[in-house]
Coordinates of C-alpha atoms and ligand atoms in Angstrom, one line a residue:
X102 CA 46.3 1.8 -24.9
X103 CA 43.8 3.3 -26.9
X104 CA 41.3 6.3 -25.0
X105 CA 38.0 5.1 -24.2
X106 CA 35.7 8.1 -23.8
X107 CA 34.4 8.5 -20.2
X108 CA 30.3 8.0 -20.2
X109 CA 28.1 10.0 -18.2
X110 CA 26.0 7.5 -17.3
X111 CA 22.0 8.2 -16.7
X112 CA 19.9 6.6 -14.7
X113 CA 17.2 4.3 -17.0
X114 CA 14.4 6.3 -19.0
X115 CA 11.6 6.7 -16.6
X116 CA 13.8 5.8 -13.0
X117 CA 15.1 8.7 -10.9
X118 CA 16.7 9.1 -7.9
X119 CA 15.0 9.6 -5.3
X120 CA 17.6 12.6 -3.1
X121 CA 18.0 13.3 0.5
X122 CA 16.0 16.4 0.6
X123 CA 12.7 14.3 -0.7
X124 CA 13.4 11.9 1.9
X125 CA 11.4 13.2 4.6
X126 CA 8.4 13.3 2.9
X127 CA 8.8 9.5 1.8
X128 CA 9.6 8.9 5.9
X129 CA 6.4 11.1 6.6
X130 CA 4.3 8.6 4.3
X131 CA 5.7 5.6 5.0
X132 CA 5.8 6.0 8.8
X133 CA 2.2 6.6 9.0
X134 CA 0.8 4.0 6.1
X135 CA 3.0 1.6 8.5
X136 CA 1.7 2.2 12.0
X137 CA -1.5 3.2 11.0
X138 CA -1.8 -0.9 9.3
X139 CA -0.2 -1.9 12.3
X140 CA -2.8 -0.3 14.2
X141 CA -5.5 -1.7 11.9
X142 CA -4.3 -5.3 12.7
X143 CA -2.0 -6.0 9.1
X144 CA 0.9 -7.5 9.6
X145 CA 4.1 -6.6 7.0
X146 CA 5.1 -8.8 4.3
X147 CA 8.2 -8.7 1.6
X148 CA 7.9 -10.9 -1.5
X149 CA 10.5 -10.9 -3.9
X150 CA 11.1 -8.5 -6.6
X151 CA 11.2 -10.8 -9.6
X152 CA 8.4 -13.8 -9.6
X153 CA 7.8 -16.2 -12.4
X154 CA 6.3 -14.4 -15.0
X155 CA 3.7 -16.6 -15.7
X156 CA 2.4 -15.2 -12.1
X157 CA 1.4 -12.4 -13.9
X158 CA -0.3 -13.8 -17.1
X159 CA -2.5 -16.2 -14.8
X160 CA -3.3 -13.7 -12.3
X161 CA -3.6 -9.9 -13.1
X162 CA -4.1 -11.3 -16.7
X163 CA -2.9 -12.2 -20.4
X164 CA -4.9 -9.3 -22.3
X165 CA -4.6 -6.9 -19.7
X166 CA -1.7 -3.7 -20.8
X167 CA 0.7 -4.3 -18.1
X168 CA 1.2 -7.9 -19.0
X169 CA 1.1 -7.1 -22.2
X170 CA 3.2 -4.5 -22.8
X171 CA 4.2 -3.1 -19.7
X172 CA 6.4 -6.4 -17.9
X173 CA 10.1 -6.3 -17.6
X174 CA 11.0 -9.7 -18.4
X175 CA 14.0 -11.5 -18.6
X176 CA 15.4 -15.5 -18.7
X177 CA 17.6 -17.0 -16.2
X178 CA 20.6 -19.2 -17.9
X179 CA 18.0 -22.1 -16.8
X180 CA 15.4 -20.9 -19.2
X181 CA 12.9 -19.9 -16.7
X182 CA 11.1 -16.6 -17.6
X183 CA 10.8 -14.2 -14.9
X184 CA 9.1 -11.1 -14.4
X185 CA 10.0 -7.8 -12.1
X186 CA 6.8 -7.3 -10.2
X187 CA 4.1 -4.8 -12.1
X188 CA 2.0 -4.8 -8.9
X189 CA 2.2 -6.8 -5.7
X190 CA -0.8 -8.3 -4.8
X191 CA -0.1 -11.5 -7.2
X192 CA 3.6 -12.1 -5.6
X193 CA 1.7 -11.4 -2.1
X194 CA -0.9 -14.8 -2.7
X195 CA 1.7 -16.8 -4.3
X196 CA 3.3 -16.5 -0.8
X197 CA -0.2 -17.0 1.0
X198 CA -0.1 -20.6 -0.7
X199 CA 3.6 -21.5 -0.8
X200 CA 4.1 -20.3 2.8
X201 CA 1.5 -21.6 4.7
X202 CA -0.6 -18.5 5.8
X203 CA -3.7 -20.7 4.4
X204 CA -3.5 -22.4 7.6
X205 CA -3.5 -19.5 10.3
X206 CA -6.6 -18.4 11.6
X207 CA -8.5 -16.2 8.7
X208 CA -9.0 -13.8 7.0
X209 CA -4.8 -13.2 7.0
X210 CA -4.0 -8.7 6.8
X211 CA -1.0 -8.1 5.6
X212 CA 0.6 -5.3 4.3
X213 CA 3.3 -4.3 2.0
X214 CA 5.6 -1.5 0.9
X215 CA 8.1 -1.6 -2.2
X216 CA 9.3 -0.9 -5.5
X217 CA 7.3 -2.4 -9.0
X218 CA 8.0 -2.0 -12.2
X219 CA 5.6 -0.9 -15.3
X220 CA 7.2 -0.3 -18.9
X221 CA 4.6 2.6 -19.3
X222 CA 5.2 5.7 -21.5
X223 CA 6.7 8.1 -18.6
X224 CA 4.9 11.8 -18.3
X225 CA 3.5 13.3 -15.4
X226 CA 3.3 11.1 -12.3
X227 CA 4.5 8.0 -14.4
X228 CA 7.5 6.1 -13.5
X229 CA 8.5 3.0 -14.6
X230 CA 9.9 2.0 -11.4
X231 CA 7.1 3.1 -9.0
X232 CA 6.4 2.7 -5.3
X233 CA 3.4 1.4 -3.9
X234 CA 1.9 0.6 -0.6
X235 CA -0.9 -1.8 -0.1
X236 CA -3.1 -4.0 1.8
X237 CA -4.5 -7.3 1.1
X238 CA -6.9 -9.2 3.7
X239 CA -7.6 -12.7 2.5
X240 CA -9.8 -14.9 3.7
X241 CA -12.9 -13.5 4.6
X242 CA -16.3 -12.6 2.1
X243 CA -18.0 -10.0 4.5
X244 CA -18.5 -6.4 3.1
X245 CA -17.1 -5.0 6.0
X246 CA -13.5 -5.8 4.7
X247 CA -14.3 -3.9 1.8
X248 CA -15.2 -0.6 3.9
X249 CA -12.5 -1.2 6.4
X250 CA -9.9 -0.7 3.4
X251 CA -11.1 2.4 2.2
X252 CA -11.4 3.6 5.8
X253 CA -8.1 2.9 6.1
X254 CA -7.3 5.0 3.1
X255 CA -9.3 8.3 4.0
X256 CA -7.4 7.6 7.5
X257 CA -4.2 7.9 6.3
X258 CA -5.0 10.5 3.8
X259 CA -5.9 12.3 6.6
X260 CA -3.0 12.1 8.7
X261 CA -0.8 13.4 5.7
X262 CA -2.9 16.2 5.8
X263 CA -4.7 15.2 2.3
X264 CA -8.3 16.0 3.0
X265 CA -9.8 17.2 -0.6
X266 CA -10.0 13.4 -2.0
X267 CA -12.4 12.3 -4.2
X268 CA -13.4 8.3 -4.6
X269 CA -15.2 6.4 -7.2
X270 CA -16.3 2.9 -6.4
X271 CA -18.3 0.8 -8.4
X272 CA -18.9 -3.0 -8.5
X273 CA -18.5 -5.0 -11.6
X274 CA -19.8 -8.6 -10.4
X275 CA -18.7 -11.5 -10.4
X276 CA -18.8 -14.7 -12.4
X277 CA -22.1 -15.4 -12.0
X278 CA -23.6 -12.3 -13.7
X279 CA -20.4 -10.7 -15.8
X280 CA -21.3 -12.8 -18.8
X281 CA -24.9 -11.3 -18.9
X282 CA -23.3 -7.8 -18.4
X283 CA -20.1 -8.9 -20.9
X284 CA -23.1 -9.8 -23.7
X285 CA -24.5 -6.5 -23.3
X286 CA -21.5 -4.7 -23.7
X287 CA -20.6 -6.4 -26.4
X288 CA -23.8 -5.8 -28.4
X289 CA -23.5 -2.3 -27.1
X290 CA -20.1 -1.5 -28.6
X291 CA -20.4 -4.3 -31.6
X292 CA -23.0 -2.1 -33.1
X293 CA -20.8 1.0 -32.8
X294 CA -17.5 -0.1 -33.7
X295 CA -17.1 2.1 -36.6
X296 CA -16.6 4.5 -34.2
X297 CA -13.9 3.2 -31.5
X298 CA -10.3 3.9 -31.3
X299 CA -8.5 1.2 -32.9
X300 CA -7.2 0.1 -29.1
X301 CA -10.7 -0.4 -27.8
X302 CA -11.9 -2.0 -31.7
X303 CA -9.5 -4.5 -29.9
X304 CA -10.9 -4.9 -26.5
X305 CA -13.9 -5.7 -28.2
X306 CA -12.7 -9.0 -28.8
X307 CA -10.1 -9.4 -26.3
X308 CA -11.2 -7.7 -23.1
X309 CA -14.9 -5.9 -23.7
X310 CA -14.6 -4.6 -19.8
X311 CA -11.5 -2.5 -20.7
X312 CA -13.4 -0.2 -23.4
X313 CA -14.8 1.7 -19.9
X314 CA -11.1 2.3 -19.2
X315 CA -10.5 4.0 -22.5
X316 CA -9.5 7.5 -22.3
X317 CA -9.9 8.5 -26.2
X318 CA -11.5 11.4 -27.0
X319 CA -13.5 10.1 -29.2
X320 CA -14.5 7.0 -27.3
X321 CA -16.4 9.0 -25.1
X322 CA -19.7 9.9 -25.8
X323 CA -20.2 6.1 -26.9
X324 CA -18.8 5.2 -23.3
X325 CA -21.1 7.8 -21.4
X326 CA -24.1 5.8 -23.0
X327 CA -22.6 2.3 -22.6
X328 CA -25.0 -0.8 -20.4
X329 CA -23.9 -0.1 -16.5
X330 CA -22.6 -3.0 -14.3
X331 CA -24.5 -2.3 -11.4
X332 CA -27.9 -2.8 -13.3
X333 CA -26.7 -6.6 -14.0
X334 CA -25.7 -7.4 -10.6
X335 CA -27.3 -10.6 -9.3
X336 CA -28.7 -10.6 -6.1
X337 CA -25.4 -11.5 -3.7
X338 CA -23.2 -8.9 -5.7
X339 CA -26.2 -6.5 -5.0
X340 CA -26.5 -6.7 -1.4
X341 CA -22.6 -6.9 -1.2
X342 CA -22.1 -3.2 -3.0
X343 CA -25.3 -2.1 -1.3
X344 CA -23.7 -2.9 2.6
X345 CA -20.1 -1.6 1.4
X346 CA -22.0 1.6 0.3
X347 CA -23.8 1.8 3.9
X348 CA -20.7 1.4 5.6
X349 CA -19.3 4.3 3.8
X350 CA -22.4 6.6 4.6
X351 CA -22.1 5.1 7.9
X352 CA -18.6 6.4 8.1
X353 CA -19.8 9.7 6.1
X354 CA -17.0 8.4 3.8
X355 CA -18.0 10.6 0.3
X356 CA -17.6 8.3 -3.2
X357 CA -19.1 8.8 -6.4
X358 CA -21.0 5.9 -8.0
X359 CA -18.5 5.5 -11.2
X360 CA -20.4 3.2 -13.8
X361 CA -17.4 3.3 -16.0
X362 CA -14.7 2.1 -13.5
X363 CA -13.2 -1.5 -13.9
X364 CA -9.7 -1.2 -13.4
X365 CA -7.1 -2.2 -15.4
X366 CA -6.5 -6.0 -13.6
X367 CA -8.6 -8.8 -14.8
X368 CA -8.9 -10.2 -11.5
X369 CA -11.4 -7.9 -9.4
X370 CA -14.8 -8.8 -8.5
X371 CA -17.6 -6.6 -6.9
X372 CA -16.0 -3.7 -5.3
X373 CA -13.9 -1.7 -7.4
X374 CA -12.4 1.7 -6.4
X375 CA -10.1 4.9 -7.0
X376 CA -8.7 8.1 -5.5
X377 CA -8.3 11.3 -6.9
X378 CA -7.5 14.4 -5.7
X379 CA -10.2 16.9 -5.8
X380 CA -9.8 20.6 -7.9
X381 CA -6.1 19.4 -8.7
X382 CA -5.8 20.0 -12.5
X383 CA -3.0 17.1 -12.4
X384 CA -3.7 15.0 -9.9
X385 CA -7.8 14.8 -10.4
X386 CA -7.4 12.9 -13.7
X387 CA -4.9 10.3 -12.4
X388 CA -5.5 8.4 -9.6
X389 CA -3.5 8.1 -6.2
X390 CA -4.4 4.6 -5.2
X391 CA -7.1 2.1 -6.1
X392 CA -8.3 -1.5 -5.4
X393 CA -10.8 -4.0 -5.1
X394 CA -12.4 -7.6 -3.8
X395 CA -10.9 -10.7 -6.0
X396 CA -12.7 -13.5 -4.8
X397 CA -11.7 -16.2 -7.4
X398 CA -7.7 -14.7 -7.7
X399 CA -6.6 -17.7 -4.5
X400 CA -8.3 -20.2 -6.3
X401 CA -6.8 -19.0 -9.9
X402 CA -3.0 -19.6 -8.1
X403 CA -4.0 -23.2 -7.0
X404 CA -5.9 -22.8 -4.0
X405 CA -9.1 -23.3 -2.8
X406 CA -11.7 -20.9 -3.2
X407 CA -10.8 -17.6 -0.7
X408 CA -12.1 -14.3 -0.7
X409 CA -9.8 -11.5 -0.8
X410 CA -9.9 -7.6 -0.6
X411 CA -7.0 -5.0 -1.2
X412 CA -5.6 -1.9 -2.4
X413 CA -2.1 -0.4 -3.8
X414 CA -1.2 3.3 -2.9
X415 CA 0.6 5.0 -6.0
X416 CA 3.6 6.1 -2.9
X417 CA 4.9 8.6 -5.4
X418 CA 2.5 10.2 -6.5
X419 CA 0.9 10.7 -2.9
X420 CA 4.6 12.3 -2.1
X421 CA 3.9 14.5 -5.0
X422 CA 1.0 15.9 -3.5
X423 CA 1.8 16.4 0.2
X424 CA 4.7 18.4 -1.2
X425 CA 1.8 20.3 -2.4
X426 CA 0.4 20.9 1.1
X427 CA 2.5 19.8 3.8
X428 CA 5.5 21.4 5.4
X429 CA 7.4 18.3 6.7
X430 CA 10.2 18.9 9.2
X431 CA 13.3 17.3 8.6
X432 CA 13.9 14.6 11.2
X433 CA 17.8 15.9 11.9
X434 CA 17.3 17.3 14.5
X435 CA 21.4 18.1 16.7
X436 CA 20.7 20.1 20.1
X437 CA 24.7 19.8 19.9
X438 CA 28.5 20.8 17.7
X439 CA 31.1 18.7 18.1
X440 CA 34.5 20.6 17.2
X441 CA 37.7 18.9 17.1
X442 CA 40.7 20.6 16.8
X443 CA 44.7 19.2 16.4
X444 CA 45.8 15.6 15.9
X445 CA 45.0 14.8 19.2
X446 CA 41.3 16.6 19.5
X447 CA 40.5 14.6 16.3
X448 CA 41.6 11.5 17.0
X449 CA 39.6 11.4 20.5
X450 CA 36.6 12.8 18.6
X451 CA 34.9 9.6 17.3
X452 CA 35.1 8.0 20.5
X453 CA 33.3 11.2 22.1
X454 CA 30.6 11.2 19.3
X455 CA 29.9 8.0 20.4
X456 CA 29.3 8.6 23.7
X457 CA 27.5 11.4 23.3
X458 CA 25.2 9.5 20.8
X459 CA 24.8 6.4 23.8
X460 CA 23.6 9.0 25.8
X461 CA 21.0 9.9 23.3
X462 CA 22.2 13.6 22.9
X463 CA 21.8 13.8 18.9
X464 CA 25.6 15.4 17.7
X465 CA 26.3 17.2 14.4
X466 CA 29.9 17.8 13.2
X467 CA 32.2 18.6 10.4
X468 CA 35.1 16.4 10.7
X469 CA 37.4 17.0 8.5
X470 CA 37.8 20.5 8.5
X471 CA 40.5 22.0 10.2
X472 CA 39.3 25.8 11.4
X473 CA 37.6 26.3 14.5
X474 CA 35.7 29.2 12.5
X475 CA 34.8 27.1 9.8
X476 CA 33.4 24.4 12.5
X477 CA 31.7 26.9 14.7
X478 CA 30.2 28.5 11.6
X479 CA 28.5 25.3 10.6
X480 CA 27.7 24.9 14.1
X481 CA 25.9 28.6 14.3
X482 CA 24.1 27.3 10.7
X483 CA 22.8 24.3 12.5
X484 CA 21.0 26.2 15.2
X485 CA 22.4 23.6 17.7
X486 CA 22.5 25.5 21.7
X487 CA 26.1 24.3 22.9
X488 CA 29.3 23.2 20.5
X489 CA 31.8 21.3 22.9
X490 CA 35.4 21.6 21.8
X491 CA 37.9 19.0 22.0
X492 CA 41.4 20.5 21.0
X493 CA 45.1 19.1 21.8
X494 CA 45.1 20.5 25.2
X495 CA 41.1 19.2 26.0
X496 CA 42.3 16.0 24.6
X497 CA 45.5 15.6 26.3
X498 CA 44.0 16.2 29.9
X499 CA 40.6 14.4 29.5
X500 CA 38.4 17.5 29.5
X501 CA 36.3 19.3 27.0
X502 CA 34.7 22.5 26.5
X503 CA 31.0 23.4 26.7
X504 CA 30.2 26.6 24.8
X505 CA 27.0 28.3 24.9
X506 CA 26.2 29.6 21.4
X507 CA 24.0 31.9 22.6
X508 CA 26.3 33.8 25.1
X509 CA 29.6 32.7 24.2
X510 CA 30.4 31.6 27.3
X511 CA 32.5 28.6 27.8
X512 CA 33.5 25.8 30.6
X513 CA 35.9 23.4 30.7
X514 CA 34.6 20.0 32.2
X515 CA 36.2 17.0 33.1
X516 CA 35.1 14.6 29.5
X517 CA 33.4 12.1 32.1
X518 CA 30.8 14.7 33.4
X519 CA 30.8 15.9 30.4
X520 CA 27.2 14.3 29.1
X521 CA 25.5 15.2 32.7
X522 CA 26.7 18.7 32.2
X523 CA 25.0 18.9 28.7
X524 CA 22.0 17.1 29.5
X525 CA 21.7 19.8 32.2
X526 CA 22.4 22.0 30.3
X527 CA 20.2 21.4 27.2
X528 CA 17.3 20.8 29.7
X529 CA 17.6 24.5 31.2
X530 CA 17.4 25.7 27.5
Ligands
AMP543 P1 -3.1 0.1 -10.1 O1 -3.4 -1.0 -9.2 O2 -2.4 -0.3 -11.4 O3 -4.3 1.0 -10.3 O4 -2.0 1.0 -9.3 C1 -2.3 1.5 -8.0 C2 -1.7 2.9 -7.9 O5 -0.3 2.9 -8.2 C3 -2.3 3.9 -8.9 O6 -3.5 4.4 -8.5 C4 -1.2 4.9 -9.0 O7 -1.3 5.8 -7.9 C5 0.0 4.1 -8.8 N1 0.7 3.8 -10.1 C6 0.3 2.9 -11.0 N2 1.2 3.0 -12.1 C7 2.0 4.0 -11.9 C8 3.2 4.5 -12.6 N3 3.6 4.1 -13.7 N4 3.8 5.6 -12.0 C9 3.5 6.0 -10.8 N5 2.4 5.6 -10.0 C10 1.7 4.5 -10.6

């Protein structure tokens, strides 16, 4: 048989594992981003991981760069073209319509957790499989929802002990007075387009609102000077960003007015908005969550017209920072050691672990090894109060025995007493 060389397989360019020790701070966020939208009345929802791709095209949009460049695509053996997810909020309205929620009572909160996929460049807190967490509430026009998502934001920011955030909000209209504002920019830019990267001499004519996203160097100083949204507003877009701006000085809730943010989806209306962490040298130029209103994105899928509001949480690179700042405990917490010792110590040992767990008392062992020392040793490293030994003699008459790792001292007690004698005796600890 000829050798075939053994691979070291990697894991794709841009994907990483995610290890145990990294865990708990994942647990940390996503145990509070879940009861905290629990608490605020959003219910969870899972959509699938691949959707049609033409979900994508229609709604976060054919010129935008992740549907452009950045979906992983592939064709089922039936020819249809699927995409995996780039962002949720599409898959999450597709099910809005195909499922029925239409017809409970509105607006419908839901929230959702999970993995997307972006074929982006990878540096510095990008991953082509990311995580986010977001929250959509459909259904409803009022301004409040607006606030009531970023308050939910600074909430949770909060809890993970994230307190120096910076956001920009800005409205960018909505289809009654984006063309006026579109026109301006366009005569703005069309007169200066000698000067533009060649990307945004391309937005020009495919997507004018995307030259405010542009991060070029040299685009800059044109940007700084370029027509603002807010000052084309008409009158309903006005009085919307001026209440969702009252509810944030209500809420002393800081923002900076941002002229220049659109976001990279075509779908948003009105309010738009980012976080940032503040004084962070990586974290204050890329953002750690953002989102928005899309009133006419239902209607776009198929529905009738229904006003949404929502937001995605980049999950890892809010992990990235609370490593930063937080001490997170791990949540392994054994109060006691099993050791098993002889054939007959380890065969009763499962059953014992069991019980022990039943009885809620949280049990670390090293099965497996045969040394007392060696299992006492890991027991000591643990910083657990008692080990209880079952060895051939313990196993043979039913009993087991309770050290103290403190004192040393040790008891033999009948195995059927033996979780009232540890409860007593972890509670006297
Ligand atoms: P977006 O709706 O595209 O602005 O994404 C929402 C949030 O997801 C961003 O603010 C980031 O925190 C996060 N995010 C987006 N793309 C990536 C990526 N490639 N890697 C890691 N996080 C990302």
């Amino acid at each position: 048989m000829p050798k075939v060389k053994s691979k070291q397989f990697q894991a794709p360019k841009g994907m990483r594992d995610i290890l145990p020790e990294e865990q708990v701070y994942w647990d940390k966020f996503i145990k509070s981003a879940q009861r905290l939208a629990e608490d605020y009345g959003f219910q969870k929802i899972e959509t699938p991981v691949l959707e049609d791709a033409e979900l994508f095209v229609r709604s976060t949009g054919q010129t935008t760069d992740i549907v452009t460049k950045q979906m992983y695509t592939l064709r089922t053996s039936s020819h249809v073209r699927l995409a995996l997810r780039p962002e949720n909020t599409p898959g999450v309205l597709r099910a809005y319509l195909q499922d029925g929620l239409v017809n409970l009572p509105q607006p419908v909160k839901l929230y959702y957790y999970g993995p997307m996929f972006r074929h982006e460049q990878p540096q510095a807190g990008r991953w082509r499989q990311l995580y986010q967490f977001g929250l959509e509430t459909i259904g409803e026009k009022a301004s409040i929802m607006d606030a009531q998502i970023i308050q939910f934001c600074f909430h949770l920011f909060r809890l993970l002990g994230l307190t120096k955030i910076n956001m920009h909000i800005n409205s960018i209209g909505c289809q009654q007075c984006r063309p006026a504002y579109r026109r301006a920019l366009v005569d703005y830019f069309r007169h200066r387009k000698n000067k533009l990267c060649p990307d945004c001499q391309r937005r020009l004519k495919e997507n004018p609102l995307r030259l405010l996203d542009c991060k070029e160097e040299k685009c800059q100083p044109i940007k700084a000077q370029a027509p603002a949204t807010v000052d084309y507003l008409c009158d309903e877009c006005h009085r919307h960003f001026k209440e969702v701006l009252e509810y944030l000085d209500e809420m002393e809730m800081p923002y900076f007015l941002n002229n220049a943010l659109v976001r990279g989806l075509d779908y948003y209306t009105k309010t738009v908005f980012e976080f940032f962490l503040e004084e962070n040298e990586k974290y204050s130029a890329i953002a750690l969550g953002g989102g928005g209103r899309y009133d006419d994105l239902v209607k776009e899928l198929g529905g009738k017209p229904t006003p949404a509001v929502g937001m995605a949480l980049g999950v890892d690179r809010i992990v990235d920072v609370m490593k930063l700042t937080l001490k997170v405990k791990p949540t392994y917490n054994p109060k006691v050691f099993l050791v098993e010792l002889g054939e007959m110590g380890r065969r009763k040992s499962l059953k014992l672990f069991e019980t022990l767990h039943e009885a809620g008392i949280v049990t670390a062992e090293s099965f497996g090894r045969d040394s007392i020392k060696a299992q006492l040793k890991n027991a000591d490293r643990l910083g657990v109060k008692l080990a209880l030994i079952l060895g051939q003699q313990e196993a043979l008459d039913g009993t087991v025995i309770i050290r103290d790792m403190q004192s040393g001292v040790q008891e033999t007690v009948p195995q059927e007493k033996m979780v009232d004698q540890v409860k007593k005796r972890l509670a006297k600890n």
